[in-house]
Amino acid sequence: FKIALIHSPELYDLAEENGFSLYLAGHTHGGQICLPGGIPVTLDARCPRYMGAGAWTYNGMQGYTSAGIGTSIVNVRLNCPPEVTLHRFRAV
């Protein structure tokens, strides 16, 4: 079981190709300014929009992108609440 802890979700395809099981990232601030329903206006990251915040999968690799608690450029969050994420790992 290999875990990738990477600043941005942008390297998802490379991580999957190299056999990672779990990809944990941040950077996007969840979009920071989102339409109703949490749809980000922009992510400022080169990745599919569905990887911008929360849990996602790519070819069997599980991923999670934290929206974090901060902001970037503009000190505002709209329809994108801050989050601190706690991941628990258990042997199965």
mmCIF file of N, CA and C in Angstrom:
data_model
loop_
_atom_site.group_PDB
_atom_site.id
_atom_site.type_symbol
_atom_site.label_atom_id
_atom_site.label_comp_id
_atom_site.label_asym_id
_atom_site.label_seq_id
_atom_site.Cartn_x
_atom_site.Cartn_y
_atom_site.Cartn_z
ATOM 1 N N PHE A 1 0.858 -1.174 0.000
ATOM 2 C CA PHE A 1 0.000 0.000 0.000
ATOM 3 C C PHE A 1 0.891 1.220 0.000
ATOM 4 N N LYS A 2 0.796 2.031 -1.037
ATOM 5 C CA LYS A 2 1.627 3.226 -1.162
ATOM 6 C C LYS A 2 0.747 4.469 -1.105
ATOM 7 N N ILE A 3 1.185 5.453 -0.293
ATOM 8 C CA ILE A 3 0.450 6.705 -0.132
ATOM 9 C C ILE A 3 1.283 7.847 -0.713
ATOM 10 N N ALA A 4 0.658 8.636 -1.571
ATOM 11 C CA ALA A 4 1.308 9.829 -2.126
ATOM 12 C C ALA A 4 0.770 11.051 -1.389
ATOM 13 N N LEU A 5 1.656 11.794 -0.744
ATOM 14 C CA LEU A 5 1.300 13.066 -0.102
ATOM 15 C C LEU A 5 1.897 14.168 -0.973
ATOM 16 N N ILE A 6 1.053 14.795 -1.766
ATOM 17 C CA ILE A 6 1.535 15.740 -2.763
ATOM 18 C C ILE A 6 0.755 17.048 -2.634
ATOM 19 N N HIS A 7 1.431 18.152 -2.776
ATOM 20 C CA HIS A 7 0.814 19.467 -2.578
ATOM 21 C C HIS A 7 -0.435 19.664 -3.423
ATOM 22 N N SER A 8 -0.405 19.260 -4.662
ATOM 23 C CA SER A 8 -1.489 19.516 -5.608
ATOM 24 C C SER A 8 -2.004 18.206 -6.210
ATOM 25 N N PRO A 9 -3.270 18.151 -6.624
ATOM 26 C CA PRO A 9 -3.774 16.943 -7.272
ATOM 27 C C PRO A 9 -3.282 16.760 -8.710
ATOM 28 N N GLU A 10 -2.460 17.653 -9.209
ATOM 29 C CA GLU A 10 -2.053 17.643 -10.614
ATOM 30 C C GLU A 10 -1.252 16.420 -11.051
ATOM 31 N N LEU A 11 -0.627 15.711 -10.162
ATOM 32 C CA LEU A 11 0.201 14.555 -10.543
ATOM 33 C C LEU A 11 -0.523 13.223 -10.373
ATOM 34 N N TYR A 12 -1.844 13.267 -10.341
ATOM 35 C CA TYR A 12 -2.655 12.069 -10.118
ATOM 36 C C TYR A 12 -2.325 10.941 -11.091
ATOM 37 N N ASP A 13 -2.159 11.255 -12.372
ATOM 38 C CA ASP A 13 -1.919 10.211 -13.376
ATOM 39 C C ASP A 13 -0.550 9.556 -13.186
ATOM 40 N N LEU A 14 0.448 10.343 -12.861
ATOM 41 C CA LEU A 14 1.786 9.813 -12.610
ATOM 42 C C LEU A 14 1.801 8.923 -11.363
ATOM 43 N N ALA A 15 1.092 9.336 -10.323
ATOM 44 C CA ALA A 15 1.008 8.534 -9.103
ATOM 45 C C ALA A 15 0.323 7.192 -9.385
ATOM 46 N N GLU A 16 -0.758 7.228 -10.137
ATOM 47 C CA GLU A 16 -1.477 5.987 -10.463
ATOM 48 C C GLU A 16 -0.594 5.068 -11.287
ATOM 49 N N GLU A 17 0.130 5.610 -12.253
ATOM 50 C CA GLU A 17 1.026 4.814 -13.090
ATOM 51 C C GLU A 17 2.137 4.155 -12.267
ATOM 52 N N ASN A 18 2.508 4.770 -11.153
ATOM 53 C CA ASN A 18 3.573 4.255 -10.314
ATOM 54 C C ASN A 18 3.070 3.439 -9.126
ATOM 55 N N GLY A 19 1.828 3.013 -9.189
ATOM 56 C CA GLY A 19 1.302 2.054 -8.232
ATOM 57 C C GLY A 19 0.866 2.587 -6.888
ATOM 58 N N PHE A 20 0.597 3.879 -6.787
ATOM 59 C CA PHE A 20 0.105 4.407 -5.516
ATOM 60 C C PHE A 20 -1.355 4.012 -5.319
ATOM 61 N N SER A 21 -1.705 3.694 -4.087
ATOM 62 C CA SER A 21 -3.068 3.294 -3.745
ATOM 63 C C SER A 21 -3.911 4.476 -3.282
ATOM 64 N N LEU A 22 -3.254 5.460 -2.674
ATOM 65 C CA LEU A 22 -3.954 6.608 -2.098
ATOM 66 C C LEU A 22 -3.169 7.882 -2.398
ATOM 67 N N TYR A 23 -3.887 8.916 -2.802
ATOM 68 C CA TYR A 23 -3.286 10.204 -3.172
ATOM 69 C C TYR A 23 -3.936 11.281 -2.310
ATOM 70 N N LEU A 24 -3.155 11.954 -1.486
ATOM 71 C CA LEU A 24 -3.672 13.016 -0.623
ATOM 72 C C LEU A 24 -3.050 14.344 -1.048
ATOM 73 N N ALA A 25 -3.911 15.341 -1.246
ATOM 74 C CA ALA A 25 -3.445 16.630 -1.759
ATOM 75 C C ALA A 25 -4.233 17.787 -1.156
ATOM 76 N N GLY A 26 -3.820 18.979 -1.512
ATOM 77 C CA GLY A 26 -4.489 20.217 -1.122
ATOM 78 C C GLY A 26 -4.376 21.189 -2.278
ATOM 79 N N HIS A 27 -3.828 22.367 -2.057
ATOM 80 C CA HIS A 27 -3.512 23.399 -3.036
ATOM 81 C C HIS A 27 -4.724 24.131 -3.616
ATOM 82 N N THR A 28 -5.788 23.447 -3.941
ATOM 83 C CA THR A 28 -6.893 24.064 -4.681
ATOM 84 C C THR A 28 -7.781 24.955 -3.821
ATOM 85 N N HIS A 29 -7.717 24.829 -2.524
ATOM 86 C CA HIS A 29 -8.621 25.521 -1.588
ATOM 87 C C HIS A 29 -10.078 25.186 -1.922
ATOM 88 N N GLY A 30 -10.279 24.037 -2.583
ATOM 89 C CA GLY A 30 -11.620 23.608 -2.956
ATOM 90 C C GLY A 30 -12.252 24.481 -4.021
ATOM 91 N N GLY A 31 -11.471 25.341 -4.622
ATOM 92 C CA GLY A 31 -11.970 26.308 -5.591
ATOM 93 C C GLY A 31 -12.091 27.680 -4.967
ATOM 94 N N GLN A 32 -12.297 27.710 -3.657
ATOM 95 C CA GLN A 32 -12.378 28.927 -2.838
ATOM 96 C C GLN A 32 -13.614 29.753 -3.149
ATOM 97 N N ILE A 33 -13.881 30.011 -4.407
ATOM 98 C CA ILE A 33 -15.105 30.696 -4.815
ATOM 99 C C ILE A 33 -15.872 29.730 -5.703
ATOM 100 N N CYS A 34 -16.993 29.265 -5.177
ATOM 101 C CA CYS A 34 -17.760 28.212 -5.856
ATOM 102 C C CYS A 34 -19.190 28.658 -6.124
ATOM 103 N N LEU A 35 -19.772 28.064 -7.140
ATOM 104 C CA LEU A 35 -21.192 28.237 -7.424
ATOM 105 C C LEU A 35 -21.971 27.445 -6.381
ATOM 106 N N PRO A 36 -23.264 27.682 -6.252
ATOM 107 C CA PRO A 36 -24.042 26.864 -5.326
ATOM 108 C C PRO A 36 -23.850 25.375 -5.626
ATOM 109 N N GLY A 37 -23.751 24.601 -4.575
ATOM 110 C CA GLY A 37 -23.486 23.174 -4.728
ATOM 111 C C GLY A 37 -22.001 22.852 -4.662
ATOM 112 N N GLY A 38 -21.179 23.879 -4.438
ATOM 113 C CA GLY A 38 -19.743 23.660 -4.302
ATOM 114 C C GLY A 38 -18.995 23.477 -5.606
ATOM 115 N N ILE A 39 -19.568 23.910 -6.711
ATOM 116 C CA ILE A 39 -18.911 23.784 -8.018
ATOM 117 C C ILE A 39 -17.909 24.925 -8.170
ATOM 118 N N PRO A 40 -16.599 24.606 -8.227
ATOM 119 C CA PRO A 40 -15.592 25.665 -8.259
ATOM 120 C C PRO A 40 -15.603 26.470 -9.556
ATOM 121 N N VAL A 41 -15.463 27.787 -9.416
ATOM 122 C CA VAL A 41 -15.333 28.661 -10.577
ATOM 123 C C VAL A 41 -13.990 28.376 -11.248
ATOM 124 N N THR A 42 -12.942 28.255 -10.442
ATOM 125 C CA THR A 42 -11.619 27.901 -10.933
ATOM 126 C C THR A 42 -10.894 27.105 -9.854
ATOM 127 N N LEU A 43 -9.984 26.249 -10.272
ATOM 128 C CA LEU A 43 -9.213 25.466 -9.307
ATOM 129 C C LEU A 43 -7.761 25.907 -9.239
ATOM 130 N N ASP A 44 -7.290 26.607 -10.242
ATOM 131 C CA ASP A 44 -5.881 26.979 -10.344
ATOM 132 C C ASP A 44 -4.990 25.732 -10.259
ATOM 133 N N ALA A 45 -5.437 24.661 -10.891
ATOM 134 C CA ALA A 45 -4.679 23.402 -10.938
ATOM 135 C C ALA A 45 -5.070 22.658 -12.211
ATOM 136 N N ARG A 46 -4.100 21.993 -12.814
ATOM 137 C CA ARG A 46 -4.364 21.221 -14.031
ATOM 138 C C ARG A 46 -4.745 19.798 -13.668
ATOM 139 N N CYS A 47 -6.025 19.628 -13.359
ATOM 140 C CA CYS A 47 -6.572 18.318 -13.014
ATOM 141 C C CYS A 47 -8.068 18.363 -13.325
ATOM 142 N N PRO A 48 -8.684 17.198 -13.451
ATOM 143 C CA PRO A 48 -10.130 17.197 -13.661
ATOM 144 C C PRO A 48 -10.838 17.910 -12.505
ATOM 145 N N ARG A 49 -11.885 18.606 -12.824
ATOM 146 C CA ARG A 49 -12.622 19.396 -11.830
ATOM 147 C C ARG A 49 -13.093 18.553 -10.648
ATOM 148 N N TYR A 50 -13.428 17.285 -10.880
ATOM 149 C CA TYR A 50 -13.925 16.441 -9.784
ATOM 150 C C TYR A 50 -12.850 16.146 -8.742
ATOM 151 N N MET A 51 -11.599 16.418 -9.061
ATOM 152 C CA MET A 51 -10.511 16.205 -8.102
ATOM 153 C C MET A 51 -10.207 17.458 -7.287
ATOM 154 N N GLY A 52 -10.975 18.510 -7.472
ATOM 155 C CA GLY A 52 -10.709 19.783 -6.814
ATOM 156 C C GLY A 52 -10.960 19.817 -5.326
ATOM 157 N N ALA A 53 -11.824 18.945 -4.826
ATOM 158 C CA ALA A 53 -12.122 18.903 -3.391
ATOM 159 C C ALA A 53 -12.814 17.588 -3.057
ATOM 160 N N GLY A 54 -12.482 17.066 -1.896
ATOM 161 C CA GLY A 54 -13.142 15.859 -1.400
ATOM 162 C C GLY A 54 -12.558 14.574 -1.957
ATOM 163 N N ALA A 55 -13.330 13.499 -1.777
ATOM 164 C CA ALA A 55 -12.894 12.162 -2.193
ATOM 165 C C ALA A 55 -13.112 11.951 -3.684
ATOM 166 N N TRP A 56 -12.197 11.224 -4.310
ATOM 167 C CA TRP A 56 -12.293 10.906 -5.730
ATOM 168 C C TRP A 56 -11.524 9.611 -6.018
ATOM 169 N N THR A 57 -11.744 9.044 -7.194
ATOM 170 C CA THR A 57 -10.981 7.869 -7.637
ATOM 171 C C THR A 57 -10.512 8.091 -9.063
ATOM 172 N N TYR A 58 -9.393 7.450 -9.372
ATOM 173 C CA TYR A 58 -8.849 7.496 -10.722
ATOM 174 C C TYR A 58 -8.245 6.122 -11.016
ATOM 175 N N ASN A 59 -8.850 5.392 -11.937
ATOM 176 C CA ASN A 59 -8.381 4.046 -12.312
ATOM 177 C C ASN A 59 -8.102 3.164 -11.099
ATOM 178 N N GLY A 60 -8.953 3.222 -10.104
ATOM 179 C CA GLY A 60 -8.791 2.380 -8.921
ATOM 180 C C GLY A 60 -7.987 3.014 -7.800
ATOM 181 N N MET A 61 -7.228 4.060 -8.076
ATOM 182 C CA MET A 61 -6.500 4.770 -7.018
ATOM 183 C C MET A 61 -7.482 5.713 -6.330
ATOM 184 N N GLN A 62 -7.495 5.674 -5.009
ATOM 185 C CA GLN A 62 -8.345 6.582 -4.259
ATOM 186 C C GLN A 62 -7.591 7.862 -3.971
ATOM 187 N N GLY A 63 -8.320 8.983 -3.951
ATOM 188 C CA GLY A 63 -7.701 10.255 -3.680
ATOM 189 C C GLY A 63 -8.574 11.132 -2.822
ATOM 190 N N TYR A 64 -7.946 12.116 -2.208
ATOM 191 C CA TYR A 64 -8.675 13.108 -1.430
ATOM 192 C C TYR A 64 -7.941 14.439 -1.555
ATOM 193 N N THR A 65 -8.683 15.476 -1.927
ATOM 194 C CA THR A 65 -8.129 16.821 -2.001
ATOM 195 C C THR A 65 -8.816 17.669 -0.941
ATOM 196 N N SER A 66 -8.054 18.142 0.009
ATOM 197 C CA SER A 66 -8.595 18.950 1.093
ATOM 198 C C SER A 66 -8.805 20.388 0.626
ATOM 199 N N ALA A 67 -9.932 20.956 1.010
ATOM 200 C CA ALA A 67 -10.193 22.372 0.729
ATOM 201 C C ALA A 67 -9.379 23.262 1.663
ATOM 202 N N GLY A 68 -8.866 22.700 2.731
ATOM 203 C CA GLY A 68 -8.038 23.448 3.659
ATOM 204 C C GLY A 68 -8.793 24.546 4.384
ATOM 205 N N ILE A 69 -8.041 25.383 5.099
ATOM 206 C CA ILE A 69 -8.675 26.450 5.881
ATOM 207 C C ILE A 69 -8.284 27.844 5.404
ATOM 208 N N GLY A 70 -7.336 27.920 4.503
ATOM 209 C CA GLY A 70 -6.837 29.224 4.072
ATOM 210 C C GLY A 70 -7.467 29.709 2.778
ATOM 211 N N THR A 71 -6.905 30.801 2.285
ATOM 212 C CA THR A 71 -7.331 31.385 1.014
ATOM 213 C C THR A 71 -6.085 31.758 0.214
ATOM 214 N N SER A 72 -6.294 32.078 -1.048
ATOM 215 C CA SER A 72 -5.190 32.485 -1.912
ATOM 216 C C SER A 72 -5.648 33.656 -2.772
ATOM 217 N N ILE A 73 -4.800 34.609 -2.977
ATOM 218 C CA ILE A 73 -5.045 35.808 -3.769
ATOM 219 C C ILE A 73 -6.095 36.711 -3.098
ATOM 220 N N VAL A 74 -7.345 36.248 -3.005
ATOM 221 C CA VAL A 74 -8.436 37.020 -2.411
ATOM 222 C C VAL A 74 -8.816 36.366 -1.080
ATOM 223 N N ASN A 75 -8.919 37.157 -0.038
ATOM 224 C CA ASN A 75 -9.227 36.623 1.289
ATOM 225 C C ASN A 75 -10.736 36.424 1.459
ATOM 226 N N VAL A 76 -11.291 35.505 0.654
ATOM 227 C CA VAL A 76 -12.723 35.223 0.719
ATOM 228 C C VAL A 76 -12.970 33.776 0.296
ATOM 229 N N ARG A 77 -14.012 33.163 0.881
ATOM 230 C CA ARG A 77 -14.487 31.846 0.473
ATOM 231 C C ARG A 77 -15.994 31.978 0.253
ATOM 232 N N LEU A 78 -16.501 31.428 -0.852
ATOM 233 C CA LEU A 78 -17.924 31.507 -1.166
ATOM 234 C C LEU A 78 -18.404 30.123 -1.574
ATOM 235 N N ASN A 79 -19.400 29.610 -0.874
ATOM 236 C CA ASN A 79 -19.934 28.256 -1.123
ATOM 237 C C ASN A 79 -18.834 27.197 -1.054
ATOM 238 N N CYS A 80 -17.824 27.439 -0.238
ATOM 239 C CA CYS A 80 -16.697 26.531 -0.099
ATOM 240 C C CYS A 80 -16.168 26.629 1.340
ATOM 241 N N PRO A 81 -16.831 25.968 2.267
ATOM 242 C CA PRO A 81 -16.418 26.100 3.665
ATOM 243 C C PRO A 81 -15.014 25.539 3.904
ATOM 244 N N PRO A 82 -14.278 26.126 4.836
ATOM 245 C CA PRO A 82 -12.959 25.595 5.173
ATOM 246 C C PRO A 82 -13.095 24.236 5.846
ATOM 247 N N GLU A 83 -12.027 23.442 5.756
ATOM 248 C CA GLU A 83 -12.067 22.123 6.403
ATOM 249 C C GLU A 83 -10.675 21.729 6.891
ATOM 250 N N VAL A 84 -10.676 21.012 7.990
ATOM 251 C CA VAL A 84 -9.494 20.315 8.473
ATOM 252 C C VAL A 84 -9.855 18.837 8.376
ATOM 253 N N THR A 85 -9.065 18.089 7.640
ATOM 254 C CA THR A 85 -9.389 16.692 7.358
ATOM 255 C C THR A 85 -8.566 15.758 8.223
ATOM 256 N N LEU A 86 -9.222 14.766 8.780
ATOM 257 C CA LEU A 86 -8.558 13.723 9.555
ATOM 258 C C LEU A 86 -8.795 12.400 8.838
ATOM 259 N N HIS A 87 -7.732 11.740 8.453
ATOM 260 C CA HIS A 87 -7.842 10.436 7.801
ATOM 261 C C HIS A 87 -7.434 9.356 8.798
ATOM 262 N N ARG A 88 -8.224 8.314 8.926
ATOM 263 C CA ARG A 88 -7.907 7.179 9.785
ATOM 264 C C ARG A 88 -7.618 5.979 8.926
ATOM 265 N N PHE A 89 -6.544 5.307 9.249
ATOM 266 C CA PHE A 89 -6.140 4.121 8.499
ATOM 267 C C PHE A 89 -6.265 2.906 9.404
ATOM 268 N N ARG A 90 -6.862 1.865 8.873
ATOM 269 C CA ARG A 90 -7.011 0.603 9.617
ATOM 270 C C ARG A 90 -6.632 -0.553 8.725
ATOM 271 N N ALA A 91 -6.002 -1.538 9.316
ATOM 272 C CA ALA A 91 -5.709 -2.770 8.573
ATOM 273 C C ALA A 91 -7.002 -3.543 8.389
ATOM 274 N N VAL A 92 -7.179 -4.119 7.224
ATOM 275 C CA VAL A 92 -8.382 -4.915 6.959
ATOM 276 C C VAL A 92 -8.024 -6.366 6.744
#
